[in-house]
Short mmCIF file of C-alpha atoms and ligand atoms in Angstrom, two decimals:
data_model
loop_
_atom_site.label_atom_id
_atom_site.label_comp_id
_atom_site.label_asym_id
_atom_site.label_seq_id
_atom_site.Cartn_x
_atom_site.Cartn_y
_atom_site.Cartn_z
CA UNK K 289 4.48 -3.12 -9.94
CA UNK K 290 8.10 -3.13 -9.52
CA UNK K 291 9.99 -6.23 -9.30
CA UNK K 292 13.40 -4.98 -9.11
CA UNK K 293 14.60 -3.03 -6.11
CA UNK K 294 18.49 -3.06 -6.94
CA UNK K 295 18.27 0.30 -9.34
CA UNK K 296 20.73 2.52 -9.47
CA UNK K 297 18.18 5.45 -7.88
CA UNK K 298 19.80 5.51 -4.13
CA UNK K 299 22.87 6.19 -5.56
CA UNK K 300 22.20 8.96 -7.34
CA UNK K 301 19.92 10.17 -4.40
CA UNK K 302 22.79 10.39 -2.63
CA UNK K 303 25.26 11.64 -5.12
CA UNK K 304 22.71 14.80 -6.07
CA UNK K 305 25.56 17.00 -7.52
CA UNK K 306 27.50 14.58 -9.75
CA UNK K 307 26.80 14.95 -13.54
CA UNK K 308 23.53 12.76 -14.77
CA UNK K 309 22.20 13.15 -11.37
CA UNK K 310 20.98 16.47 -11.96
CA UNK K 311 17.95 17.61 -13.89
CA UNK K 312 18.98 20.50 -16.08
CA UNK K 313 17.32 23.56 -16.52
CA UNK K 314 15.32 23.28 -19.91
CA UNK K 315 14.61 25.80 -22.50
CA UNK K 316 10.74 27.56 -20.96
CA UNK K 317 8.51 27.35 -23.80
CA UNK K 318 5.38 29.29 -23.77
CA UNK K 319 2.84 27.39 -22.15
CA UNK K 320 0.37 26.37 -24.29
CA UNK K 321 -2.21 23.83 -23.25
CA UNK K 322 -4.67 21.72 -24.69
CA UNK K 323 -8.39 22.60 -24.75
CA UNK K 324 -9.78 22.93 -21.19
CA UNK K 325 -6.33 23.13 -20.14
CA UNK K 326 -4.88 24.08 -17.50
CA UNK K 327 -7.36 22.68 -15.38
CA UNK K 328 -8.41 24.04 -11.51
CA UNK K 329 -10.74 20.84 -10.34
CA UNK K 330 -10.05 17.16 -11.09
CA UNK K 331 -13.07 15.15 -13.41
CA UNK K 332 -15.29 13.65 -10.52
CA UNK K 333 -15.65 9.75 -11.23
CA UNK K 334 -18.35 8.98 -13.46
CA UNK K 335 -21.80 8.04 -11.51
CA UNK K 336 -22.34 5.11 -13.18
CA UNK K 337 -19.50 3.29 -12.30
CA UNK K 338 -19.76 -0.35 -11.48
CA UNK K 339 -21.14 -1.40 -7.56
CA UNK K 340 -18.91 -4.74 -6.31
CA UNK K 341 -19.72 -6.02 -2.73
CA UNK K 342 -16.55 -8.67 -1.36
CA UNK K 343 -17.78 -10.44 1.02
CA UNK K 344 -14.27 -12.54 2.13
CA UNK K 345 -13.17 -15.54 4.51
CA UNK K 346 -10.05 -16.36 4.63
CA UNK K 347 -9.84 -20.18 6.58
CA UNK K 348 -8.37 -21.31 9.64
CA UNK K 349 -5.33 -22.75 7.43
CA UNK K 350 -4.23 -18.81 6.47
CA UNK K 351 -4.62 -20.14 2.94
CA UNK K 352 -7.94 -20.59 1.51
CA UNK K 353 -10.00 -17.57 0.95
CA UNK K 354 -13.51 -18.10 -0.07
CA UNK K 355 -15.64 -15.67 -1.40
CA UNK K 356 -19.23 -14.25 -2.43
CA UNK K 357 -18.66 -10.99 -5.32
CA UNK K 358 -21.48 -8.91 -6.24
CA UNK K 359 -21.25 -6.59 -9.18
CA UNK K 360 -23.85 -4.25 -10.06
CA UNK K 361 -22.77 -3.01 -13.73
CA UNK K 362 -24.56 -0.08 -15.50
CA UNK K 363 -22.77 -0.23 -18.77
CA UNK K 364 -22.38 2.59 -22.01
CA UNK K 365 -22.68 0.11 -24.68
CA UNK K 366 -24.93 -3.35 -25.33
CA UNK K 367 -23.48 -6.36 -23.37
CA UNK K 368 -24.72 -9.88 -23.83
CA UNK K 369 -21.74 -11.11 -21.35
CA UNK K 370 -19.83 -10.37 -18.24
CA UNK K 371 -16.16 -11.02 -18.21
CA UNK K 372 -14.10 -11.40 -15.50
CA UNK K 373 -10.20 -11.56 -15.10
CA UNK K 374 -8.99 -14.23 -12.55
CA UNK K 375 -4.84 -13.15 -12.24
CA UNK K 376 -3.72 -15.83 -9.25
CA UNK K 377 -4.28 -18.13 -12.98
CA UNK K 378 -1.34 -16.25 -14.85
CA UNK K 379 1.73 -18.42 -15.64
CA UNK K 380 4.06 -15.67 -13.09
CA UNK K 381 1.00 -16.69 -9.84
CA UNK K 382 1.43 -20.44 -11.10
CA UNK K 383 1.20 -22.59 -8.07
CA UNK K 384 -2.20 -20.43 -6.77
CA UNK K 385 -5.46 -20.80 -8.08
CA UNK K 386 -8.46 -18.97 -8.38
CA UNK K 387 -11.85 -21.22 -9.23
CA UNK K 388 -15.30 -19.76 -9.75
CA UNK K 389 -17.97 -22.27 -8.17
CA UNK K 390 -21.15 -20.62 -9.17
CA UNK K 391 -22.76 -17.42 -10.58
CA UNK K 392 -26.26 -16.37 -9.89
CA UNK K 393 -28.02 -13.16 -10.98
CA UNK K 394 -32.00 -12.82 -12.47
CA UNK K 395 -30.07 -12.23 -16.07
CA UNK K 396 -27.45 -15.18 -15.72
CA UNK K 397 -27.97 -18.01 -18.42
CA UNK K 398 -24.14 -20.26 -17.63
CA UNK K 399 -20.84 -19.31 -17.42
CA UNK K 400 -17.37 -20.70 -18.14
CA UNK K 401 -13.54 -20.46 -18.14
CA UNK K 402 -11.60 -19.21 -21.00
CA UNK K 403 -7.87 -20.25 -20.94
CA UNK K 404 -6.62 -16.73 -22.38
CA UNK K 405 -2.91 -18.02 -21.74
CA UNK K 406 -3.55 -19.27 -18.08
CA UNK K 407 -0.95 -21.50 -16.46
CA UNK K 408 -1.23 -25.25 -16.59
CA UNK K 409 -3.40 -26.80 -14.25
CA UNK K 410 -5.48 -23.46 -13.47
CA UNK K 411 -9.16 -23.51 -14.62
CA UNK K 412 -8.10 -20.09 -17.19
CA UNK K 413 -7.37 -16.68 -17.00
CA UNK K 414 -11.06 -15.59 -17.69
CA UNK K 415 -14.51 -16.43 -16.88
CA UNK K 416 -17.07 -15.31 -19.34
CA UNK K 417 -21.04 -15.15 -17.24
CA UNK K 418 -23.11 -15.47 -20.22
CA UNK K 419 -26.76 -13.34 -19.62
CA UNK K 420 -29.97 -14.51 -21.41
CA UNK K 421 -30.43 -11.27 -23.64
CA UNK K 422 -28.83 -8.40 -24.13
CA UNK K 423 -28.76 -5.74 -21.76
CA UNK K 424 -28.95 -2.23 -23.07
CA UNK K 425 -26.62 0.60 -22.51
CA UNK K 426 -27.62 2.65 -19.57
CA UNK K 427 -29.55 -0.52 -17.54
CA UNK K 428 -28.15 -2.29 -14.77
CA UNK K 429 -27.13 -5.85 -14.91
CA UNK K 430 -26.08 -7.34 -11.38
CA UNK K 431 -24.65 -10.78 -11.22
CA UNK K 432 -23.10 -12.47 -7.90
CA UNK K 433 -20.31 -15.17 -7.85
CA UNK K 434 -18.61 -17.22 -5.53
CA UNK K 435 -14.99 -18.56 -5.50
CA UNK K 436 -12.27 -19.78 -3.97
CA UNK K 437 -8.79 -18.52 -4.08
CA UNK K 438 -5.92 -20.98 -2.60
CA UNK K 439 -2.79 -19.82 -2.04
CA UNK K 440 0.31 -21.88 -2.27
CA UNK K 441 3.55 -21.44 0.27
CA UNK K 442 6.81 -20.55 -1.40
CA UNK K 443 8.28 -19.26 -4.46
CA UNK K 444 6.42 -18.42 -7.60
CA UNK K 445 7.62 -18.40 -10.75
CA UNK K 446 7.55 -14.53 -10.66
CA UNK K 447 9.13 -14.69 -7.21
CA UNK K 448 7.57 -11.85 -5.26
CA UNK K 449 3.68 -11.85 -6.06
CA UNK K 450 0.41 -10.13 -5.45
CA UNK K 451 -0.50 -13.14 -3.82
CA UNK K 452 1.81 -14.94 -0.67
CA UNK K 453 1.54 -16.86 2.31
CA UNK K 454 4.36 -16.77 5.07
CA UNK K 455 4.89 -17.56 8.57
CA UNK K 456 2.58 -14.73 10.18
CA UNK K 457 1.13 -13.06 6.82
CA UNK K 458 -1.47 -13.85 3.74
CA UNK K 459 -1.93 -11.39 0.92
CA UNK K 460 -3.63 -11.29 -1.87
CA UNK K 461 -3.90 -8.63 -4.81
CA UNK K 462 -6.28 -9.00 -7.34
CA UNK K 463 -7.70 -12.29 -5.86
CA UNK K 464 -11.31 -12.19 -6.68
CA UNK K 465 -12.75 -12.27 -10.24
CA UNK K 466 -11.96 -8.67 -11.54
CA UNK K 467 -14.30 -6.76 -13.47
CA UNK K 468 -12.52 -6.31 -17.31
CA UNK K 469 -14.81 -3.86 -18.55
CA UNK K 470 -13.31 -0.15 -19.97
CA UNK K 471 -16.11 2.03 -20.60
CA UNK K 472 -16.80 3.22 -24.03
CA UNK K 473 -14.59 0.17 -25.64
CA UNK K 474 -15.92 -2.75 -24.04
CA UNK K 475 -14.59 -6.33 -22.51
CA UNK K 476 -10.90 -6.69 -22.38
CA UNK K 477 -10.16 -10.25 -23.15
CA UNK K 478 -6.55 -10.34 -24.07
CA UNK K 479 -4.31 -13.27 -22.93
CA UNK K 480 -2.01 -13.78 -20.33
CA UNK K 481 1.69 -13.49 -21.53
CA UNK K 482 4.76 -14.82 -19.96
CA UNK K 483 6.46 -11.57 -18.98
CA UNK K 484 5.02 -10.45 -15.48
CA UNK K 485 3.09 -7.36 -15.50
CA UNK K 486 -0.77 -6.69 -14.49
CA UNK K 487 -1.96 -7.21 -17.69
CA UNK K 488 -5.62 -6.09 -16.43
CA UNK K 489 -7.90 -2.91 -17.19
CA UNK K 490 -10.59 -2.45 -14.60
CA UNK K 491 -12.68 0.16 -14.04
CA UNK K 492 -13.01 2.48 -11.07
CA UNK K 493 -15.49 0.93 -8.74
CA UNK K 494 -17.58 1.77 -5.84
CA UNK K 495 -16.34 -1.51 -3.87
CA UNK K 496 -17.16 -2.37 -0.45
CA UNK K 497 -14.69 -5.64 0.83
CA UNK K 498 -15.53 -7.51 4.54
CA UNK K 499 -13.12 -9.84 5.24
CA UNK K 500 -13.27 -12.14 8.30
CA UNK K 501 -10.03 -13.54 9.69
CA UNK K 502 -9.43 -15.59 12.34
CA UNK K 503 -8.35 -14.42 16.00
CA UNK K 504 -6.82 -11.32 16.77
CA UNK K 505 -4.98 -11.16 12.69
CA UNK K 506 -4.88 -7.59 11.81
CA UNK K 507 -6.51 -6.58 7.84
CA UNK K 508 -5.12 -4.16 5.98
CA UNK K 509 -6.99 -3.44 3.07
CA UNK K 510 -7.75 -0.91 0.12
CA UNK K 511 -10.44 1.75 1.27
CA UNK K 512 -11.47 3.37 4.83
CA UNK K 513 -11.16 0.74 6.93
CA UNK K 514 -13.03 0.66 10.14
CA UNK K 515 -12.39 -1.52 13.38
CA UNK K 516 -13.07 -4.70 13.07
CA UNK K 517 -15.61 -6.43 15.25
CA UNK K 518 -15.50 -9.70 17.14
CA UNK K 519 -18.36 -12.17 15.89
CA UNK K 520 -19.61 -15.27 17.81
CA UNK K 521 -17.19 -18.06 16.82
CA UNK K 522 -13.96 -16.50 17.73
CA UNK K 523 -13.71 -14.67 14.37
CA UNK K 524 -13.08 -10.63 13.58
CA UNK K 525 -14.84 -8.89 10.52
CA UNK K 526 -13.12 -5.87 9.48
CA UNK K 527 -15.21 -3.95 6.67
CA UNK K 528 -13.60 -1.24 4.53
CA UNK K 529 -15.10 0.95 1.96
CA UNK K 530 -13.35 2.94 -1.30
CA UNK K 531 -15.48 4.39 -3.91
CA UNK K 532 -13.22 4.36 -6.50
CA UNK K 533 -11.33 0.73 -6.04
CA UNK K 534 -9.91 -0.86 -10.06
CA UNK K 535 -8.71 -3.78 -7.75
CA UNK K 536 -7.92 -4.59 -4.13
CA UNK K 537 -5.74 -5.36 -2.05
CA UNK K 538 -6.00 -7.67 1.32
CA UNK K 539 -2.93 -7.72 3.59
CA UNK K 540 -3.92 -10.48 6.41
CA UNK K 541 -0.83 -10.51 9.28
CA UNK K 542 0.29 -10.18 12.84
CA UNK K 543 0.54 -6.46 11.83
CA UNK K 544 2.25 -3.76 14.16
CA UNK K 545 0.62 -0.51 12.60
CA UNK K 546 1.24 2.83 12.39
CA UNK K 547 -0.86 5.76 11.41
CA UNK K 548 0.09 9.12 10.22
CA UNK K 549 -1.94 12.32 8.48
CA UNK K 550 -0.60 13.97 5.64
CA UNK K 551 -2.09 16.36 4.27
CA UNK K 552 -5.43 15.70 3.86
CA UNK K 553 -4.61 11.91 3.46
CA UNK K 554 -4.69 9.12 6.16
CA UNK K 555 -1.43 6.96 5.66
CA UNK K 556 -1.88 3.31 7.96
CA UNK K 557 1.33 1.28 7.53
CA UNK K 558 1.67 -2.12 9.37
CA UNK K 559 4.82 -4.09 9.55
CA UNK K 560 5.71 -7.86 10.86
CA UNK K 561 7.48 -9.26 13.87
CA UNK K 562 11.56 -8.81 13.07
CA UNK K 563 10.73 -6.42 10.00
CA UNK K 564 13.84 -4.25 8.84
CA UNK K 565 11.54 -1.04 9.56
CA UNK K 566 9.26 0.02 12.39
CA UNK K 567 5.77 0.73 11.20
CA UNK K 568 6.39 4.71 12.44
CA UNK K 569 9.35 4.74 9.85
CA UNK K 570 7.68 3.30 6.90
CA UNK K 571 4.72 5.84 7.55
CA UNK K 572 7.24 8.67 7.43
CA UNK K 573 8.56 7.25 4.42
CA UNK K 574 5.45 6.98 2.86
CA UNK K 575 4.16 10.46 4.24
CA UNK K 576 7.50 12.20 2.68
CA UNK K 577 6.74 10.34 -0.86
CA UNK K 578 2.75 11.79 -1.11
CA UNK K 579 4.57 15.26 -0.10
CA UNK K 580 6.86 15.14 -2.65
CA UNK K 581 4.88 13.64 -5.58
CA UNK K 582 1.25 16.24 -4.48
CA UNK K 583 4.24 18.93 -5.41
CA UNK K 584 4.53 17.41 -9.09
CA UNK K 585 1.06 16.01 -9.76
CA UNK K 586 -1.50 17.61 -7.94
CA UNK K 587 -3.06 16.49 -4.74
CA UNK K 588 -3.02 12.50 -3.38
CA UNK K 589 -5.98 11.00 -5.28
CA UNK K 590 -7.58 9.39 -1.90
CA UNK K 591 -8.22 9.65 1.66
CA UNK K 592 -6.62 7.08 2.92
CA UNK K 593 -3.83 4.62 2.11
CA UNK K 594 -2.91 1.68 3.75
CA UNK K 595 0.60 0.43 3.21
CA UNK K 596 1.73 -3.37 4.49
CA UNK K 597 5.15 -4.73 4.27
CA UNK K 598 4.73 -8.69 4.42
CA UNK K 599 8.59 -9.62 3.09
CA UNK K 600 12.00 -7.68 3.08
CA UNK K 601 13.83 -9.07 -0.41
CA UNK K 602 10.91 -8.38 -2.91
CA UNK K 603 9.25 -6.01 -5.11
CA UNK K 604 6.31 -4.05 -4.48
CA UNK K 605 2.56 -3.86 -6.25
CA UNK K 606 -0.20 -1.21 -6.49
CA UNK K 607 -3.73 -1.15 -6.03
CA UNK K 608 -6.11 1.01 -4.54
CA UNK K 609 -5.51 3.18 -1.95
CA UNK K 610 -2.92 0.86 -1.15
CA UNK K 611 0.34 -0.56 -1.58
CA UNK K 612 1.76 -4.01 -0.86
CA UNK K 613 5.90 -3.85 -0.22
CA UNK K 614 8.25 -6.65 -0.12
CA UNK K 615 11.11 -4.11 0.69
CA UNK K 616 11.18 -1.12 2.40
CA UNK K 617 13.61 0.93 -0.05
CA UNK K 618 12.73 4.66 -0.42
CA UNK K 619 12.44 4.40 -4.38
CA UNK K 620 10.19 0.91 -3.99
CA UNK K 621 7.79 3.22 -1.65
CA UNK K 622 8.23 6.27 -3.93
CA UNK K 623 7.18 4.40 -7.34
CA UNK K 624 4.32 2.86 -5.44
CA UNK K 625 2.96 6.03 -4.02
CA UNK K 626 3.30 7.47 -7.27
CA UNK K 627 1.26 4.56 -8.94
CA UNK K 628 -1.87 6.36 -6.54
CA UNK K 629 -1.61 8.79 -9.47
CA UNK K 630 -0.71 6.55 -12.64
CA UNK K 631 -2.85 3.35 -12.35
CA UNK K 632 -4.94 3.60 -9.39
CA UNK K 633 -6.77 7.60 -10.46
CA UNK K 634 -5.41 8.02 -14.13
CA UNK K 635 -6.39 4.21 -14.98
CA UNK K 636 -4.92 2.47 -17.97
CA UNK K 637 -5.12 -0.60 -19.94
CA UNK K 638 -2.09 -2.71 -17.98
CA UNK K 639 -1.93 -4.69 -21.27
CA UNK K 640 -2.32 -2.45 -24.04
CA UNK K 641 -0.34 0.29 -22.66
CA UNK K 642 1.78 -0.52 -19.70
CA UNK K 643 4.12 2.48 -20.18
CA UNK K 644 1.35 4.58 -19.07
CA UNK K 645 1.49 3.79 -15.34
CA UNK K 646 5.14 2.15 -15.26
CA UNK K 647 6.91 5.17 -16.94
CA UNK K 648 5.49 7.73 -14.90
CA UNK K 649 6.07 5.96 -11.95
CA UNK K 650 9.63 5.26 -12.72
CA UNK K 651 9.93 8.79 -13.46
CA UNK K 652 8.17 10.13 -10.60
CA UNK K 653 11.10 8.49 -8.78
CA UNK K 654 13.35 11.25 -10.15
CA UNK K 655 11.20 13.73 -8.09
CA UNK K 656 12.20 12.63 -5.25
CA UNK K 657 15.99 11.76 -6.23
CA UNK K 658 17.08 13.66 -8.93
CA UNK K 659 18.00 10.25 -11.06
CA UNK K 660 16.30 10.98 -15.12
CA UNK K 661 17.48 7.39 -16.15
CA UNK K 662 19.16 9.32 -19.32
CA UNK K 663 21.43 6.43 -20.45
CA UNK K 664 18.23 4.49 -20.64
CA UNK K 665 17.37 7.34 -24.00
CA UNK K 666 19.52 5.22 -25.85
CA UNK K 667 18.52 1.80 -25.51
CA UNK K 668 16.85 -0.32 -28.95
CA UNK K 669 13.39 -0.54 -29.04
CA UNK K 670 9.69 0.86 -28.51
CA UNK K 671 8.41 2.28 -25.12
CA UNK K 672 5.52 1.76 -26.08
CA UNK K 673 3.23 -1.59 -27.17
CA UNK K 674 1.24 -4.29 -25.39
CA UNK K 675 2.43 -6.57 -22.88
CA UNK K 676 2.59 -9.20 -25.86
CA UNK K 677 5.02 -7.35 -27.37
CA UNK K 678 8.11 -7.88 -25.15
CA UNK K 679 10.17 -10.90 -25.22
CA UNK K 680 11.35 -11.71 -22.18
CA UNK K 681 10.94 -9.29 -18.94
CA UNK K 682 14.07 -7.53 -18.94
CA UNK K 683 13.30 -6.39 -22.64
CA UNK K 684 10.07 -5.50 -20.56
CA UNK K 685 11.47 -3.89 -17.49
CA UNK K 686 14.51 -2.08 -19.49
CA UNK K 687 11.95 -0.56 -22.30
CA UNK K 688 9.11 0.25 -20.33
CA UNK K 689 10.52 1.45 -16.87
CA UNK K 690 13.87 2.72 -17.64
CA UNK K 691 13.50 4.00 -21.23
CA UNK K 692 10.01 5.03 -20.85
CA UNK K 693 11.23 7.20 -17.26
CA UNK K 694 14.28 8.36 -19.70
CA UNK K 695 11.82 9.98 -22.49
CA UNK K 696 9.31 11.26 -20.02
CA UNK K 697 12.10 13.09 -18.23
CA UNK K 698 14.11 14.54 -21.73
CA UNK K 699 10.58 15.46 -22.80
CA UNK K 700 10.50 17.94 -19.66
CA UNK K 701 13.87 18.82 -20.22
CA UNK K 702 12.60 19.46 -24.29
CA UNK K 703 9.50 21.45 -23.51
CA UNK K 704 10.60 23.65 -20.69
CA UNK K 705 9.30 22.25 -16.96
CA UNK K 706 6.81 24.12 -15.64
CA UNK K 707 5.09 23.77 -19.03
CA UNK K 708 5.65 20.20 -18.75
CA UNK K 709 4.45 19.97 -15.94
CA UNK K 710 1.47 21.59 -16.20
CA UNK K 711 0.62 19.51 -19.20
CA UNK K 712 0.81 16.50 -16.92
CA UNK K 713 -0.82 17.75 -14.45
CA UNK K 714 -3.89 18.45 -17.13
CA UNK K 715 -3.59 15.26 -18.45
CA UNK K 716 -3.81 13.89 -14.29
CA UNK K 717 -6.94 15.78 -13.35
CA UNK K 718 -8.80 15.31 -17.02
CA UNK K 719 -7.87 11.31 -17.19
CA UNK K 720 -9.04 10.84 -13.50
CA UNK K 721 -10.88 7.61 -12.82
CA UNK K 722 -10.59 6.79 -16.55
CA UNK K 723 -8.92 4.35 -17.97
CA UNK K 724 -6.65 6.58 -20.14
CA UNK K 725 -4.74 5.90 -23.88
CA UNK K 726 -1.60 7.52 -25.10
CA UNK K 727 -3.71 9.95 -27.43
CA UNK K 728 -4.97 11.37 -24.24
CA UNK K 729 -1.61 12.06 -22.82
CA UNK K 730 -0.86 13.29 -26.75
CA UNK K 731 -3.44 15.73 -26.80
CA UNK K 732 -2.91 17.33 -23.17
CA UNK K 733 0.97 17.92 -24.83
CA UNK K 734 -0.41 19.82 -27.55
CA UNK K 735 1.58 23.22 -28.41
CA UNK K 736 4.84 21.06 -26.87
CA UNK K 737 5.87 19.82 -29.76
CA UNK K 738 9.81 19.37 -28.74
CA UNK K 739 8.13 16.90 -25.76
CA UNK K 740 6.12 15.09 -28.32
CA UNK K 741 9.43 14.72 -30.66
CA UNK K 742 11.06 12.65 -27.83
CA UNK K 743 8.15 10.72 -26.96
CA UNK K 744 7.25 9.84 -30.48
CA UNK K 745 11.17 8.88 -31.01
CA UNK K 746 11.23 6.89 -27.99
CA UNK K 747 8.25 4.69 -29.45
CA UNK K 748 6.06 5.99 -26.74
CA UNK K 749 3.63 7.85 -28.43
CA UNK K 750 2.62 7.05 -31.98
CA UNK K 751 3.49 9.89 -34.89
CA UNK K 752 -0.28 9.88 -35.25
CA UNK K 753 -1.68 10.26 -31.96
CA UNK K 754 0.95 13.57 -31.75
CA UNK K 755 -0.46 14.79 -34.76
CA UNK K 756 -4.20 14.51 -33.93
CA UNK K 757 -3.12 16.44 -31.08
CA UNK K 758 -2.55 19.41 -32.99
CA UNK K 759 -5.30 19.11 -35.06
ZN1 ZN I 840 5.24 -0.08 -11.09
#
């Protein structure tokens, strides 16, 4: 996410050749990559991934979204549960509200809510299905729930939200009971906190979302979204498909869109009546941003992205294969295109390790403008750590983004660039569609040891993990 659109990046965009808007040349160290390093084709997604089926409505009243999930999980280790993450129930959504009202599957034995730090009022922040034996790795469990998601008009405590309902728009992000497990570890159960962040770690999933609207509302929505098509009461049912979906996103509006290829991508943007930019704009914008970043990371990880803008004074969030924007400025769209890399293909644990995919994104901005954040270097405090471990969400925002951009961009500077870069660019096609951990991002730096020195002394990366690199 990015909450803040008021950094300093446009300035330095524009002011290129002053000092600490430039990105020096760094000393080239010999490349010298990690095992199976550097890499030509990018990990395929694992076969086994989870199967979730949305089936949406959102009501007459633009508010109410009910909803029938089905999730087919296959997973690596024993489970004797299902857990499920319901974010519009974090403190920074409080005024929506996401209720499960039942769960059904051959396996299913009850469920219930877990508070987990949810916000007053809201059933919790996780629902736990509870199956009547174990299931064994390798066999499939499917369970199928239905909820309701209301949505509340006007501000939230986090202001700007996945979740909104204005005059001729509803979104929601992350508004159906999310999937918490991360392969090979297991259920990720950790607690809302008061500083706004994702806080969620969801695996890649072959997800299929209908969503039926009422009257002629456009959908814009994660996946490869087809025309929608009229059904008997008046209604439209647009259906979208993306095979490798952590989360999605549903963008319900009198849209004006805009489509434009790039590359090998399909960019759909749609904008509202009286928005500061025409849809063609904001999919040149976008279009210029995948250019730009495919030149640093490697090709855009999916064949489509669909891009709405539903407000023009907020933030902007990521999910897949698309972005929601509350502003139109050119480093909002470039940090969310560059989340298609750092969240939505290399995955992470949004609680554990938020640097992962809010560093690199706040860096990737200096691809496009130049800005490294270096001041940032200097500032007290970790990089690194759970979303727990910030007090307040400038400590968050400051540590995180700005510090965490700062070290990733001196550690390129340390290590020579096009080593750098290739290292990331291993790291990018060996961590895709896994949820990734800093020793990952250690061990594709191995042989760089001046880049692992900053990252370390940043608090990014642990001593150890940069050791067991070069082991
Ligand atoms: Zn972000």
């Amino acid at each position: 996410m990015h909450s803040r659109t008021a950094r300093a990046t446009s300035i330095c965009g524009a002011l290129l050749v002053l000092a600490g808007c430039t990105a020096p040349e760094g000393p080239e160290a010999a490349p010298a990559l990690a095992a199976g390093c550097p890499v030509t084709e990018r990990a395929a997604p694992d076969p086994e991934r989870p199967v979730v089926d949305l089936d949406l409505r959102l009501a007459d009243d633009l508010r109410t979204v009910t909803g029938t999930e089905t999730v087919a999980l296959t997973p690596d280790l024993p489970v004797a549960e299902l857990w499920f993450r319901l974010v519009p129930n974090a403190p920074q959504s409080a005024g929506h509200r996401l209720a499960v009202e039942a769960v059904r599957g051959d396996l299913v034995a009850g469920g219930g809510y877990v508070d987990a730090g949810a916000a007053s009022g809201t059933p919790g922040s996780l629902y736990r299905v509870d199956l009547r034996e174990t299931v064994p790795a390798g066999q499939t469990v499917s369970v199928e729930l239905d909820f309701r998601l209301r949505l509340t008009a006007g501000e939230t405590p986090a202001g700007f939200d996945r979740l909104g309902v204005d005059d001729s728009v509803t979104w929601w992000g992350s508004g159906a009971p999310l999937l918490t497990w991360e392969p090979g570890v297991g259920w990720a159960q950790d607690p809302m906190v008061e500083v706004s962040g994702e806080t969620t770690a969801a695996p890649a999933a072959d997800t299929t979302i209908r969503v039926s609207v009422p009257g002629d509302l456009v959908v814009l929505t994660s996946g490869d979204q087809g025309r929608p098509r009229e059904t008997a009461d008046g209604r439209r049912v647009w259906e979208s498909h993306d095979p490798v979906a952590r989360d999605v996103l549903v963008a319900v509006g009198e849209f004006e869109t805009a489509t434009v290829e790039v590359g090998s991508t399909r960019v759909t943007t749609g904008v509202l009546p009286g928005a500061d930019a025409s849809a063609e704009e904001l999919a040149e914008r976008t279009a210029e941003a995948i250019r730009v970043l495919e030149g640093r990371f490697g090709p855009f990880p999916y064949p489509t992205l669909t891009v709405p803008l539903v407000s023009d004074d907020g933030g902007g969030e990521e999910y897949a294969s698309s972005i929601l924007l509350g502003s139109d400025d050119p480093g909002l769209v470039v940090h969310e295109v560059a989340h298609m890399w750092f969240y939505g293909m290399v995955g992470n644990s949004q609680f554990r390790d938020p640097w992962l995919d809010e560093a690199f994104a706040s860096y990737a901005e200096s691809v496009a403008d130049g800005h490294t954040h270096e001041d940032d270097l200097d500032r007290g405090g970790a990089v690194g750590g759970s979303m727990a471990d910030f007090d307040d969400q400038d400590e968050y925002e400051d540590l995180v983004y700005g510090k965490g951009a700062a070290a990733l961009a001196a550690a390129r500077e340390a290590a020579g660039e096009q080593a750098f870069d290739e290292a990331v660019r291993c790291y990018v096609e060996t961590q895709a569609w896994t949820i990734a951990r800093p020793e990952d991002l250690a061990r594709a730096l191995q042989g760089l040891e001046p880049a692992l020195d900053v990252l370390v002394e940043a608090g990014a990366l642990d001593r150890r993990d940069a050791e067991a690199a070069g082991e």
